[in-house]
mmCIF file of C-alpha atoms and ligand atoms in Angstrom:
data_model
loop_
_atom_site.group_PDB
_atom_site.id
_atom_site.type_symbol
_atom_site.label_atom_id
_atom_site.label_comp_id
_atom_site.label_asym_id
_atom_site.label_seq_id
_atom_site.Cartn_x
_atom_site.Cartn_y
_atom_site.Cartn_z
ATOM 1 C CA MET M 1 13.373 -86.471 -27.200
ATOM 2 C CA GLU M 2 14.620 -83.387 -25.542
ATOM 3 C CA GLN M 3 16.418 -80.857 -29.010
ATOM 4 C CA ALA M 4 20.074 -80.442 -28.561
ATOM 5 C CA ARG M 5 19.835 -76.825 -27.261
ATOM 6 C CA THR M 6 22.863 -74.109 -27.293
ATOM 7 C CA PHE M 7 22.893 -71.363 -25.027
ATOM 8 C CA PHE M 8 26.029 -68.909 -24.837
ATOM 9 C CA VAL M 9 25.698 -67.280 -21.332
ATOM 10 C CA THR M 10 27.795 -64.379 -20.422
ATOM 11 C CA GLY M 11 28.849 -63.573 -16.928
ATOM 12 C CA GLY M 12 28.445 -67.100 -16.674
ATOM 13 C CA ALA M 13 31.096 -67.200 -13.247
ATOM 14 C CA GLY M 14 29.123 -64.715 -11.261
ATOM 15 C CA PHE M 15 26.165 -64.639 -8.685
ATOM 16 C CA ILE M 16 23.464 -65.204 -11.092
ATOM 17 C CA GLY M 17 24.785 -66.318 -14.240
ATOM 18 C CA SER M 18 26.649 -69.165 -12.693
ATOM 19 C CA CYS M 19 23.391 -70.037 -11.131
ATOM 20 C CA PHE M 20 21.988 -70.340 -14.315
ATOM 21 C CA VAL M 21 24.600 -72.393 -16.379
ATOM 22 C CA ARG M 22 23.780 -75.137 -13.096
ATOM 23 C CA LEU M 23 20.081 -74.703 -13.570
ATOM 24 C CA VAL M 24 20.599 -75.710 -17.673
ATOM 25 C CA LEU M 25 22.505 -78.525 -17.751
ATOM 26 C CA ALA M 26 20.307 -80.119 -14.566
ATOM 27 C CA GLU M 27 16.932 -79.285 -16.634
ATOM 28 C CA MET M 28 17.961 -79.835 -20.125
ATOM 29 C CA PRO M 29 19.843 -82.675 -20.371
ATOM 30 C CA ALA M 30 20.336 -82.314 -24.110
ATOM 31 C CA ALA M 31 21.927 -78.516 -23.749
ATOM 32 C CA ARG M 32 24.973 -77.124 -23.733
ATOM 33 C CA VAL M 33 26.925 -74.039 -23.003
ATOM 34 C CA VAL M 34 29.716 -72.012 -23.785
ATOM 35 C CA ASN M 35 30.087 -69.466 -20.983
ATOM 36 C CA PHE M 36 31.889 -66.431 -21.907
ATOM 37 C CA ASP M 37 32.994 -64.424 -18.944
ATOM 38 C CA ALA M 38 36.007 -61.561 -17.995
ATOM 39 C CA LEU M 39 36.360 -62.963 -14.951
ATOM 40 C CA THR M 40 36.377 -59.321 -12.510
ATOM 41 C CA TYR M 41 36.640 -59.054 -9.290
ATOM 42 C CA ALA M 42 33.084 -60.567 -9.155
ATOM 43 C CA GLY M 43 33.441 -63.209 -11.137
ATOM 44 C CA ASN M 44 34.777 -66.289 -10.073
ATOM 45 C CA LEU M 45 35.632 -69.511 -11.137
ATOM 46 C CA ASP M 46 34.837 -71.260 -7.905
ATOM 47 C CA ASN M 47 31.616 -70.644 -8.666
ATOM 48 C CA LEU M 48 31.276 -73.158 -11.585
ATOM 49 C CA GLU M 49 33.410 -76.065 -9.437
ATOM 50 C CA GLY M 50 31.807 -79.107 -10.288
ATOM 51 C CA VAL M 51 29.776 -78.045 -13.241
ATOM 52 C CA GLU M 52 29.714 -80.858 -16.241
ATOM 53 C CA GLU M 53 32.686 -80.655 -17.995
ATOM 54 C CA ALA M 54 31.640 -82.588 -21.656
ATOM 55 C CA ARG M 55 28.979 -79.728 -22.015
ATOM 56 C CA HIS M 56 29.873 -76.814 -20.156
ATOM 57 C CA ARG M 57 32.818 -75.182 -21.836
ATOM 58 C CA PHE M 58 34.511 -72.025 -20.430
ATOM 59 C CA VAL M 59 35.756 -69.549 -22.416
ATOM 60 C CA ARG M 60 37.944 -65.830 -20.762
ATOM 61 C CA GLY M 61 36.635 -62.933 -22.820
ATOM 62 C CA ASP M 62 35.426 -59.561 -22.432
ATOM 63 C CA VAL M 63 31.819 -58.359 -24.069
ATOM 64 C CA CYS M 64 32.892 -55.138 -24.956
ATOM 65 C CA ASP M 65 35.571 -56.737 -27.197
ATOM 66 C CA PRO M 66 34.538 -57.469 -30.681
ATOM 67 C CA GLU M 67 36.650 -60.583 -31.815
ATOM 68 C CA ALA M 68 36.855 -62.204 -28.615
ATOM 69 C CA VAL M 69 32.698 -62.449 -28.659
ATOM 70 C CA LEU M 70 32.780 -63.252 -32.206
ATOM 71 C CA SER M 71 35.508 -66.288 -32.219
ATOM 72 C CA SER M 72 34.039 -68.021 -29.161
ATOM 73 C CA LEU M 73 29.651 -67.526 -30.443
ATOM 74 C CA ASP M 74 28.701 -70.264 -32.886
ATOM 75 C CA GLY M 75 26.451 -70.285 -35.801
ATOM 76 C CA GLY M 76 23.088 -70.993 -35.037
ATOM 77 C CA THR M 77 23.463 -70.442 -31.791
ATOM 78 C CA ASP M 78 19.696 -70.784 -29.919
ATOM 79 C CA PHE M 79 20.071 -68.087 -26.756
ATOM 80 C CA LEU M 80 22.347 -66.158 -25.722
ATOM 81 C CA VAL M 81 21.635 -64.817 -22.307
ATOM 82 C CA ASN M 82 23.713 -61.629 -21.378
ATOM 83 C CA PHE M 83 24.020 -61.850 -17.469
ATOM 84 C CA ALA M 84 27.513 -59.735 -17.958
ATOM 85 C CA ALA M 85 27.816 -56.693 -16.155
ATOM 86 C CA GLU M 86 28.989 -54.336 -13.425
ATOM 87 C CA SER M 87 26.216 -54.977 -11.066
ATOM 88 C CA HIS M 88 27.343 -52.860 -7.793
ATOM 89 C CA VAL M 89 25.254 -49.617 -7.111
ATOM 90 C CA ASP M 90 27.840 -48.697 -4.434
ATOM 91 C CA ARG M 91 30.639 -48.842 -6.847
ATOM 92 C CA SER M 92 29.146 -47.248 -9.782
ATOM 93 C CA ILE M 93 28.717 -43.995 -7.168
ATOM 94 C CA HIS M 94 32.646 -44.311 -6.841
ATOM 95 C CA SER M 95 33.016 -44.463 -10.588
ATOM 96 C CA ALA M 96 30.706 -44.895 -13.351
ATOM 97 C CA ALA M 97 33.098 -45.469 -16.348
ATOM 98 C CA GLU M 98 33.260 -49.750 -16.160
ATOM 99 C CA PHE M 99 29.780 -49.436 -16.140
ATOM 100 C CA VAL M 100 28.955 -48.051 -19.024
ATOM 101 C CA ARG M 101 31.696 -49.641 -21.095
ATOM 102 C CA THR M 102 30.147 -53.361 -20.259
ATOM 103 C CA ASN M 103 27.157 -53.150 -19.765
ATOM 104 C CA VAL M 104 26.174 -50.199 -22.417
ATOM 105 C CA LEU M 105 29.160 -50.545 -24.545
ATOM 106 C CA GLY M 106 29.209 -54.792 -24.302
ATOM 107 C CA THR M 107 25.373 -54.989 -24.284
ATOM 108 C CA GLN M 108 26.076 -53.475 -28.157
ATOM 109 C CA VAL M 109 28.801 -55.407 -28.657
ATOM 110 C CA LEU M 110 27.016 -58.810 -28.123
ATOM 111 C CA LEU M 111 23.186 -57.631 -30.167
ATOM 112 C CA ASP M 112 25.958 -56.885 -32.856
ATOM 113 C CA ALA M 113 27.643 -60.622 -32.796
ATOM 114 C CA ALA M 114 24.074 -61.907 -31.941
ATOM 115 C CA ARG M 115 22.793 -61.123 -35.417
ATOM 116 C CA ALA M 116 25.915 -61.654 -37.250
ATOM 117 C CA ARG M 117 25.525 -65.002 -36.260
ATOM 118 C CA GLU M 118 22.229 -65.163 -36.469
ATOM 119 C CA VAL M 119 21.660 -66.215 -33.135
ATOM 120 C CA GLY M 120 17.839 -67.981 -32.397
ATOM 121 C CA ARG M 121 17.229 -65.430 -28.996
ATOM 122 C CA PHE M 122 18.602 -62.517 -27.334
ATOM 123 C CA VAL M 123 18.030 -62.447 -23.575
ATOM 124 C CA GLN M 124 19.114 -59.452 -21.450
ATOM 125 C CA VAL M 125 18.683 -60.006 -17.806
ATOM 126 C CA SER M 126 18.034 -56.434 -16.372
ATOM 127 C CA THR M 127 17.425 -55.139 -13.234
ATOM 128 C CA ASP M 128 14.504 -53.154 -11.726
ATOM 129 C CA GLU M 129 16.048 -50.907 -10.573
ATOM 130 C CA VAL M 130 15.985 -48.824 -14.278
ATOM 131 C CA MET M 131 12.522 -47.625 -13.158
ATOM 132 C CA GLY M 132 13.424 -45.504 -10.143
ATOM 133 C CA SER M 133 12.334 -45.804 -7.047
ATOM 134 C CA LEU M 134 8.312 -46.089 -5.717
ATOM 135 C CA PRO M 135 6.597 -44.315 -3.568
ATOM 136 C CA GLU M 136 6.089 -45.640 -0.233
ATOM 137 C CA ARG M 137 3.178 -47.165 -0.400
ATOM 138 C CA ASP M 138 1.926 -50.941 0.087
ATOM 139 C CA ASP M 139 -0.150 -50.407 -2.869
ATOM 140 C CA ALA M 140 2.083 -49.624 -5.031
ATOM 141 C CA PHE M 141 4.423 -51.870 -7.986
ATOM 142 C CA PHE M 142 6.697 -51.909 -11.225
ATOM 143 C CA ASP M 143 4.916 -53.710 -14.221
ATOM 144 C CA GLU M 144 5.919 -53.500 -17.226
ATOM 145 C CA GLU M 145 4.077 -50.423 -18.467
ATOM 146 C CA SER M 146 5.925 -48.228 -15.641
ATOM 147 C CA PRO M 147 8.168 -45.504 -17.339
ATOM 148 C CA PHE M 148 12.440 -45.254 -17.427
ATOM 149 C CA ALA M 149 13.192 -43.341 -13.778
ATOM 150 C CA PRO M 150 16.941 -45.040 -13.830
ATOM 151 C CA ASN M 151 18.341 -43.033 -10.307
ATOM 152 C CA SER M 152 22.099 -44.151 -9.856
ATOM 153 C CA PRO M 153 24.602 -44.878 -12.735
ATOM 154 C CA TYR M 154 24.092 -48.579 -12.365
ATOM 155 C CA ALA M 155 20.892 -48.367 -13.003
ATOM 156 C CA ALA M 156 21.484 -45.768 -15.850
ATOM 157 C CA SER M 157 23.626 -48.316 -17.407
ATOM 158 C CA LYS M 158 20.704 -50.820 -17.375
ATOM 159 C CA ALA M 159 18.680 -48.849 -18.968
ATOM 160 C CA ALA M 160 20.974 -47.895 -21.666
ATOM 161 C CA ALA M 161 21.681 -51.497 -22.193
ATOM 162 C CA GLU M 162 17.399 -52.564 -22.371
ATOM 163 C CA HIS M 163 17.158 -49.711 -24.366
ATOM 164 C CA LEU M 164 20.187 -50.832 -26.985
ATOM 165 C CA ALA M 165 18.062 -54.692 -27.135
ATOM 166 C CA ARG M 166 14.892 -52.675 -27.563
ATOM 167 C CA ALA M 167 15.963 -50.981 -31.149
ATOM 168 C CA ALA M 168 17.490 -53.938 -31.838
ATOM 169 C CA HIS M 169 14.204 -55.772 -32.165
ATOM 170 C CA HIS M 170 12.599 -53.091 -33.567
ATOM 171 C CA THR M 171 15.537 -52.422 -35.576
ATOM 172 C CA HIS M 172 16.739 -55.342 -37.108
ATOM 173 C CA GLN M 173 13.565 -57.330 -36.223
ATOM 174 C CA MET M 174 16.010 -59.188 -34.102
ATOM 175 C CA ASP M 175 13.984 -61.826 -31.464
ATOM 176 C CA VAL M 176 14.908 -60.325 -28.001
ATOM 177 C CA VAL M 177 13.490 -61.035 -24.659
ATOM 178 C CA THR M 178 14.066 -59.031 -21.812
ATOM 179 C CA THR M 179 13.561 -59.818 -17.823
ATOM 180 C CA ARG M 180 14.117 -57.347 -15.173
ATOM 181 C CA CYS M 181 13.823 -58.972 -11.510
ATOM 182 C CA GLY M 182 14.681 -57.821 -7.813
ATOM 183 C CA ASN M 183 17.260 -58.115 -5.704
ATOM 184 C CA ASN M 184 18.486 -61.793 -5.657
ATOM 185 C CA TYR M 185 20.056 -63.677 -2.790
ATOM 186 C CA GLY M 186 21.331 -66.763 -2.450
ATOM 187 C CA PRO M 187 25.112 -69.317 -2.657
ATOM 188 C CA ARG M 188 27.940 -67.524 -4.239
ATOM 189 C CA GLN M 189 26.791 -64.229 -4.287
ATOM 190 C CA PHE M 190 29.768 -61.833 -4.148
ATOM 191 C CA PRO M 191 30.022 -60.375 -0.345
ATOM 192 C CA GLU M 192 29.931 -56.615 -0.627
ATOM 193 C CA LYS M 193 26.141 -56.700 -1.562
ATOM 194 C CA PHE M 194 23.852 -56.734 1.270
ATOM 195 C CA LEU M 195 22.494 -60.083 2.362
ATOM 196 C CA PRO M 196 26.358 -61.970 1.979
ATOM 197 C CA LEU M 197 27.930 -58.808 4.201
ATOM 198 C CA LEU M 198 25.273 -58.729 6.615
ATOM 199 C CA LEU M 199 25.515 -63.169 6.570
ATOM 200 C CA ALA M 200 29.380 -62.418 6.979
ATOM 201 C CA ASN M 201 29.387 -59.979 9.831
ATOM 202 C CA ALA M 202 27.149 -61.186 12.248
ATOM 203 C CA ARG M 203 28.798 -64.628 11.939
ATOM 204 C CA GLY M 204 31.863 -62.984 12.735
ATOM 205 C CA ASP M 205 30.529 -60.602 15.264
ATOM 206 C CA GLU M 206 31.033 -57.421 13.496
ATOM 207 C CA PRO M 207 29.158 -54.691 12.995
ATOM 208 C CA VAL M 208 26.152 -54.816 9.926
ATOM 209 C CA PRO M 209 26.270 -51.465 8.074
ATOM 210 C CA VAL M 210 22.769 -50.168 7.586
ATOM 211 C CA TYR M 211 22.484 -47.377 5.397
ATOM 212 C CA GLY M 212 20.525 -44.063 6.443
ATOM 213 C CA ASP M 213 17.034 -44.952 8.580
ATOM 214 C CA GLY M 214 16.971 -48.569 6.979
ATOM 215 C CA ARG M 215 13.609 -48.432 6.229
ATOM 216 C CA ASN M 216 14.615 -48.761 2.304
ATOM 217 C CA VAL M 217 12.465 -51.267 0.342
ATOM 218 C CA ARG M 218 13.971 -53.551 -1.312
ATOM 219 C CA ASP M 219 12.008 -56.945 -2.923
ATOM 220 C CA TRP M 220 14.191 -60.452 -2.665
ATOM 221 C CA ILE M 221 13.513 -63.600 -4.821
ATOM 222 C CA TYR M 222 15.784 -66.850 -4.080
ATOM 223 C CA VAL M 223 18.686 -67.039 -7.370
ATOM 224 C CA GLU M 224 17.485 -69.917 -8.408
ATOM 225 C CA ASP M 225 13.956 -68.857 -9.014
ATOM 226 C CA HIS M 226 15.137 -65.962 -10.843
ATOM 227 C CA CYS M 227 17.185 -68.082 -13.195
ATOM 228 C CA ARG M 228 14.039 -70.445 -13.826
ATOM 229 C CA ALA M 229 12.382 -67.290 -14.836
ATOM 230 C CA VAL M 230 14.868 -66.315 -16.953
ATOM 231 C CA LEU M 231 15.196 -70.141 -18.288
ATOM 232 C CA ALA M 232 11.405 -69.283 -18.964
ATOM 233 C CA ALA M 233 11.626 -66.407 -21.356
ATOM 234 C CA ALA M 234 14.112 -67.579 -23.216
ATOM 235 C CA LEU M 235 11.705 -70.438 -24.000
ATOM 236 C CA LYS M 236 8.381 -69.422 -23.971
ATOM 237 C CA GLY M 237 9.146 -65.511 -23.674
ATOM 238 C CA LYS M 238 7.278 -63.336 -26.329
ATOM 239 C CA ALA M 239 10.126 -62.126 -28.987
ATOM 240 C CA GLY M 240 10.007 -57.858 -28.235
ATOM 241 C CA GLU M 241 8.522 -58.474 -24.820
ATOM 242 C CA ALA M 242 9.757 -57.469 -20.964
ATOM 243 C CA TYR M 243 8.761 -59.817 -18.037
ATOM 244 C CA ASN M 244 9.000 -58.148 -14.653
ATOM 245 C CA VAL M 245 11.128 -61.044 -11.941
ATOM 246 C CA GLY M 246 9.949 -60.918 -8.370
ATOM 247 C CA ALA M 247 8.465 -62.837 -5.565
ATOM 248 C CA ARG M 248 5.809 -60.670 -4.275
ATOM 249 C CA ASN M 249 8.593 -60.456 -1.311
ATOM 250 C CA ALA M 250 9.274 -56.504 -0.467
ATOM 251 C CA ARG M 251 10.848 -55.842 2.882
ATOM 252 C CA GLN M 252 12.793 -53.072 4.584
ATOM 253 C CA ASN M 253 16.241 -53.184 5.043
ATOM 254 C CA ILE M 254 16.076 -53.384 8.592
ATOM 255 C CA GLU M 255 13.420 -56.155 8.506
ATOM 256 C CA VAL M 256 16.191 -58.471 6.561
ATOM 257 C CA ALA M 257 18.724 -57.449 8.345
ATOM 258 C CA GLU M 258 16.673 -58.816 11.926
ATOM 259 C CA SER M 259 15.371 -61.658 9.925
ATOM 260 C CA VAL M 260 18.894 -63.448 9.283
ATOM 261 C CA LEU M 261 20.092 -62.094 13.051
ATOM 262 C CA ASP M 262 17.210 -63.832 14.754
ATOM 263 C CA LEU M 263 18.297 -67.361 11.936
ATOM 264 C CA LEU M 264 21.959 -67.297 12.858
ATOM 265 C CA GLY M 265 20.875 -66.682 17.254
ATOM 266 C CA LYS M 266 22.702 -62.932 17.097
ATOM 267 C CA PRO M 267 21.846 -59.917 18.957
ATOM 268 C CA ARG M 268 20.652 -57.337 17.133
ATOM 269 C CA GLY M 269 22.757 -54.970 18.193
ATOM 270 C CA LEU M 270 25.272 -55.939 15.912
ATOM 271 C CA LEU M 271 23.407 -53.059 13.640
ATOM 272 C CA LYS M 272 25.001 -49.911 12.652
ATOM 273 C CA PHE M 273 23.081 -47.131 11.485
ATOM 274 C CA VAL M 274 25.598 -45.179 8.692
ATOM 275 C CA LYS M 275 25.425 -42.508 6.363
ATOM 276 C CA ASP M 276 22.509 -42.863 3.715
ATOM 277 C CA ARG M 277 23.858 -43.742 -0.219
ATOM 278 C CA PRO M 278 23.967 -40.877 -2.294
ATOM 279 C CA GLY M 279 20.511 -40.957 -3.897
ATOM 280 C CA HIS M 280 19.025 -44.210 -2.286
ATOM 281 C CA ASP M 281 16.158 -45.645 -4.083
ATOM 282 C CA ARG M 282 13.272 -45.689 -1.361
ATOM 283 C CA ARG M 283 11.100 -48.112 -2.112
ATOM 284 C CA TYR M 284 11.398 -51.117 -5.235
ATOM 285 C CA ALA M 285 8.016 -53.661 -5.807
ATOM 286 C CA ILE M 286 7.033 -56.089 -8.486
ATOM 287 C CA ASP M 287 3.621 -56.758 -10.011
ATOM 288 C CA PRO M 288 5.401 -60.084 -11.320
ATOM 289 C CA ALA M 289 1.676 -61.044 -12.685
ATOM 290 C CA LYS M 290 2.641 -61.509 -16.145
ATOM 291 C CA ALA M 291 5.428 -63.575 -15.911
ATOM 292 C CA GLU M 292 3.567 -65.882 -14.116
ATOM 293 C CA ARG M 293 0.291 -65.565 -16.691
ATOM 294 C CA GLU M 294 2.532 -65.725 -19.769
ATOM 295 C CA LEU M 295 5.548 -67.629 -19.105
ATOM 296 C CA GLY M 296 3.576 -69.842 -16.140
ATOM 297 C CA TRP M 297 6.156 -69.137 -13.865
ATOM 298 C CA ARG M 298 6.095 -68.990 -9.940
ATOM 299 C CA PRO M 299 8.792 -69.087 -6.923
ATOM 300 C CA ARG M 300 9.873 -72.425 -5.757
ATOM 301 C CA GLU M 301 10.748 -70.991 -2.142
ATOM 302 C CA SER M 302 9.942 -68.760 0.008
ATOM 303 C CA TRP M 303 11.611 -66.282 2.488
ATOM 304 C CA GLU M 304 11.959 -68.329 5.097
ATOM 305 C CA SER M 305 13.145 -71.383 2.669
ATOM 306 C CA GLY M 306 15.336 -69.598 0.772
ATOM 307 C CA LEU M 307 16.976 -67.849 3.998
ATOM 308 C CA ARG M 308 17.422 -71.051 5.419
ATOM 309 C CA LYS M 309 18.934 -72.509 2.152
ATOM 310 C CA THR M 310 21.374 -69.892 2.169
ATOM 311 C CA ILE M 311 22.720 -69.771 5.890
ATOM 312 C CA ARG M 312 23.063 -73.370 5.338
ATOM 313 C CA TRP M 313 24.988 -72.858 2.258
ATOM 314 C CA TYR M 314 27.541 -70.175 3.856
ATOM 315 C CA GLU M 315 27.897 -72.342 6.727
ATOM 316 C CA GLU M 316 29.413 -74.944 4.404
ATOM 317 C CA ASN M 317 31.426 -73.350 1.968
ATOM 318 C CA GLY M 318 33.620 -71.049 5.028
ATOM 319 C CA GLU M 319 36.707 -71.844 1.911
ATOM 320 C CA TRP M 320 34.615 -69.869 -0.577
ATOM 321 C CA VAL M 321 33.885 -67.242 1.385
ATOM 322 C CA GLU M 322 37.260 -66.647 2.581
ATOM 323 C CA ARG M 323 38.312 -66.947 -1.028
ATOM 324 C CA ALA M 324 36.016 -64.204 -1.644
ATOM 325 C CA ARG M 325 36.497 -61.752 1.183
ATOM 326 C CA SER M 326 40.501 -61.799 0.141
ATOM 327 C CA GLY M 327 41.911 -59.491 -2.685
ATOM 328 C CA ALA M 328 39.896 -57.042 -4.163
ATOM 329 C CA TYR M 329 36.792 -57.642 -1.390
ATOM 330 C CA ARG M 330 39.170 -56.015 1.249
ATOM 331 C CA ASP M 331 40.332 -52.554 -0.709
ATOM 332 C CA TYR M 332 36.647 -51.738 -1.459
ATOM 333 C CA TYR M 333 34.999 -52.341 1.885
ATOM 334 C CA ARG M 334 37.774 -49.881 3.071
ATOM 335 C CA LYS M 335 36.726 -47.289 0.948
ATOM 336 C CA GLN M 336 33.356 -47.693 1.424
ATOM 337 C CA TYR M 337 32.959 -48.357 5.349
ATOM 338 C CA GLY M 338 36.306 -47.054 6.644
ATOM 339 C CA GLU M 339 38.315 -49.461 8.817
HETATM 340 P P1 NAD Y 1 28.214 -59.768 -10.454
HETATM 341 O O1 NAD Y 1 28.677 -58.830 -10.686
HETATM 342 O O2 NAD Y 1 27.738 -61.426 -9.655
HETATM 343 O O3 NAD Y 1 28.417 -60.968 -11.742
HETATM 344 C C1 NAD Y 1 28.781 -60.418 -12.769
HETATM 345 C C2 NAD Y 1 28.999 -61.367 -13.954
HETATM 346 O O4 NAD Y 1 30.117 -60.687 -15.265
HETATM 347 C C3 NAD Y 1 31.179 -61.665 -13.504
HETATM 348 O O5 NAD Y 1 31.414 -62.831 -13.394
HETATM 349 C C4 NAD Y 1 32.099 -60.608 -13.982
HETATM 350 O O6 NAD Y 1 32.972 -61.183 -13.991
HETATM 351 C C5 NAD Y 1 31.502 -60.923 -15.484
HETATM 352 N N1 NAD Y 1 31.526 -59.436 -15.793
HETATM 353 C C6 NAD Y 1 31.912 -58.153 -15.581
HETATM 354 N N2 NAD Y 1 32.084 -57.069 -16.832
HETATM 355 C C7 NAD Y 1 32.206 -58.162 -17.862
HETATM 356 C C8 NAD Y 1 32.731 -57.718 -19.098
HETATM 357 N N3 NAD Y 1 33.287 -56.443 -19.574
HETATM 358 N N4 NAD Y 1 33.123 -58.985 -19.867
HETATM 359 C C9 NAD Y 1 32.977 -60.408 -19.255
HETATM 360 N N5 NAD Y 1 31.970 -60.239 -18.022
HETATM 361 C C10 NAD Y 1 32.194 -59.762 -17.362
HETATM 362 O O7 NAD Y 1 26.461 -60.036 -11.199
HETATM 363 P P2 NAD Y 1 25.181 -60.359 -10.535
HETATM 364 O O8 NAD Y 1 24.578 -60.321 -9.027
HETATM 365 O O9 NAD Y 1 25.360 -62.365 -10.681
HETATM 366 O O10 NAD Y 1 23.954 -59.984 -12.182
HETATM 367 C C11 NAD Y 1 24.346 -60.756 -13.010
HETATM 368 C C12 NAD Y 1 22.810 -60.221 -13.757
HETATM 369 O O11 NAD Y 1 21.779 -59.663 -12.742
HETATM 370 C C13 NAD Y 1 23.471 -58.602 -14.329
HETATM 371 O O12 NAD Y 1 23.346 -57.988 -15.531
HETATM 372 C C14 NAD Y 1 22.404 -57.776 -13.278
HETATM 373 O O13 NAD Y 1 22.745 -56.376 -13.992
HETATM 374 C C15 NAD Y 1 21.727 -58.364 -12.940
HETATM 375 N N6 NAD Y 1 20.605 -58.625 -12.113
HETATM 376 C C16 NAD Y 1 21.451 -58.739 -11.087
HETATM 377 C C17 NAD Y 1 20.457 -58.104 -9.312
HETATM 378 C C18 NAD Y 1 21.235 -59.093 -8.265
HETATM 379 O O14 NAD Y 1 20.011 -58.980 -7.105
HETATM 380 N N7 NAD Y 1 22.074 -59.122 -8.534
HETATM 381 C C19 NAD Y 1 19.158 -58.394 -9.901
HETATM 382 C C20 NAD Y 1 18.482 -57.820 -11.184
HETATM 383 C C21 NAD Y 1 19.411 -58.111 -12.349
HETATM 384 P P1 TYD Y 2 22.579 -53.955 -2.578
HETATM 385 O O1 TYD Y 2 23.465 -55.520 -2.034
HETATM 386 O O2 TYD Y 2 23.561 -52.987 -2.965
HETATM 387 O O3 TYD Y 2 21.157 -53.888 -3.416
HETATM 388 P P2 TYD Y 2 20.673 -52.693 -4.566
HETATM 389 O O4 TYD Y 2 21.561 -51.508 -3.794
HETATM 390 O O5 TYD Y 2 21.017 -53.146 -6.118
HETATM 391 O O6 TYD Y 2 19.359 -52.838 -3.734
HETATM 392 O O7 TYD Y 2 21.629 -53.461 -1.386
HETATM 393 C C1 TYD Y 2 20.112 -53.855 -0.541
HETATM 394 C C2 TYD Y 2 19.879 -52.835 0.020
HETATM 395 O O8 TYD Y 2 20.738 -52.599 1.159
HETATM 396 C C3 TYD Y 2 19.992 -51.224 -0.507
HETATM 397 O O9 TYD Y 2 18.927 -50.594 0.038
HETATM 398 C C4 TYD Y 2 21.202 -50.437 0.228
HETATM 399 C C5 TYD Y 2 21.299 -51.383 1.515
HETATM 400 N N1 TYD Y 2 22.102 -51.263 2.366
HETATM 401 C C6 TYD Y 2 22.245 -51.437 3.393
HETATM 402 O O10 TYD Y 2 22.044 -50.794 4.000
HETATM 403 N N2 TYD Y 2 24.163 -51.691 3.946
HETATM 404 C C7 TYD Y 2 25.547 -52.201 2.802
HETATM 405 O O11 TYD Y 2 26.586 -52.226 3.548
HETATM 406 C C8 TYD Y 2 24.559 -52.170 1.718
HETATM 407 C C9 TYD Y 2 26.110 -53.030 1.251
HETATM 408 C C10 TYD Y 2 23.637 -51.890 1.393
#
């Protein structure tokens, strides 16, 4: 019989965290999840609609508040999986303070709480962006030995969080595992990120803003494949190790935009080149060989199947999109792109 594992997931009302919560409950019939999330502009209880109530407990709380974390974290919890973060690079360019607070201070608070409560394993969900930008050559990849060179305030705050997690392992012998993934796409992504923005604007026949020359490269992965890798790292990863996660799917932004427009049957004339992002990283590409070898993990979706699923989800969930695109999104959109 499967062991009844307990998870404390932070940021589980966000895009990736909510997918992870669903995955754990579906794949591990005896698992229980405490989902701790502050419900910032990016957190959305709609993302948890239909999640089984008996094995899932939602707690609204801030990862920077030690008392709130400690009062919800049971002693001996098997896994603390830290997704909670400010996650949008463009927002970090407007203002970095909240990124330092949540991503750095929040991770330290969680590490301290995990140690106090003797949590079995701490999983830090990080990003390829901590390694900065690769040269524009098809044979350059990030591996686990690539040096840290974060270029945006977001990436710098995630790098700092990783350093704290690493130090907790080294100093306090905590069991810590880190995953570093590339750009996720899929259902329930907050609409200001590139792919959902592209989908929503194209469907509404509105211009799709492409930064700079559109030749920046990102390595795209379907969100559930990323979550399977995080779960594999939690269950099979080696303490103190980091695992790069990617689906060998590095593409220029312009290619991504054209694929989506073609699938939607929309004209490429909708693409609108706009002013580049300051400090825009040119190229990300991940070598996932270590995760494949040591975790026995492989992505299940191809770019084509993942995109088709994503487009279908947004088509079938217009109400979710409408609700997510009201409120904080509107103010941000005006500030970032003008009227
Ligand atoms: P998201 O912005 O959609 O969700 C973040 C969640 O964290 C939200 O539910 C929000 O309410 C919650 N949160 C924010 N501040 C909090 C606080 N102080 N206390 C408690 N909860 C708080 O982000 P996402 O895209 O789902 O990313 C999740 C994680 O994965 C992040 O750590 C991010 O750095 C990492 N990551 C994301 C990507 C990507 O492509 N989106 C790629 C690699 C890694
Ligand atoms: P984004 O989704 O913000 O993720 P990240 O910055 O973490 O990679 O952006 C993905 C890529 O798309 C990035 O190269 C910036 C670009 N981009 C645009 O060209 N236009 C946009 O409106 C946005 C939001 C992003």
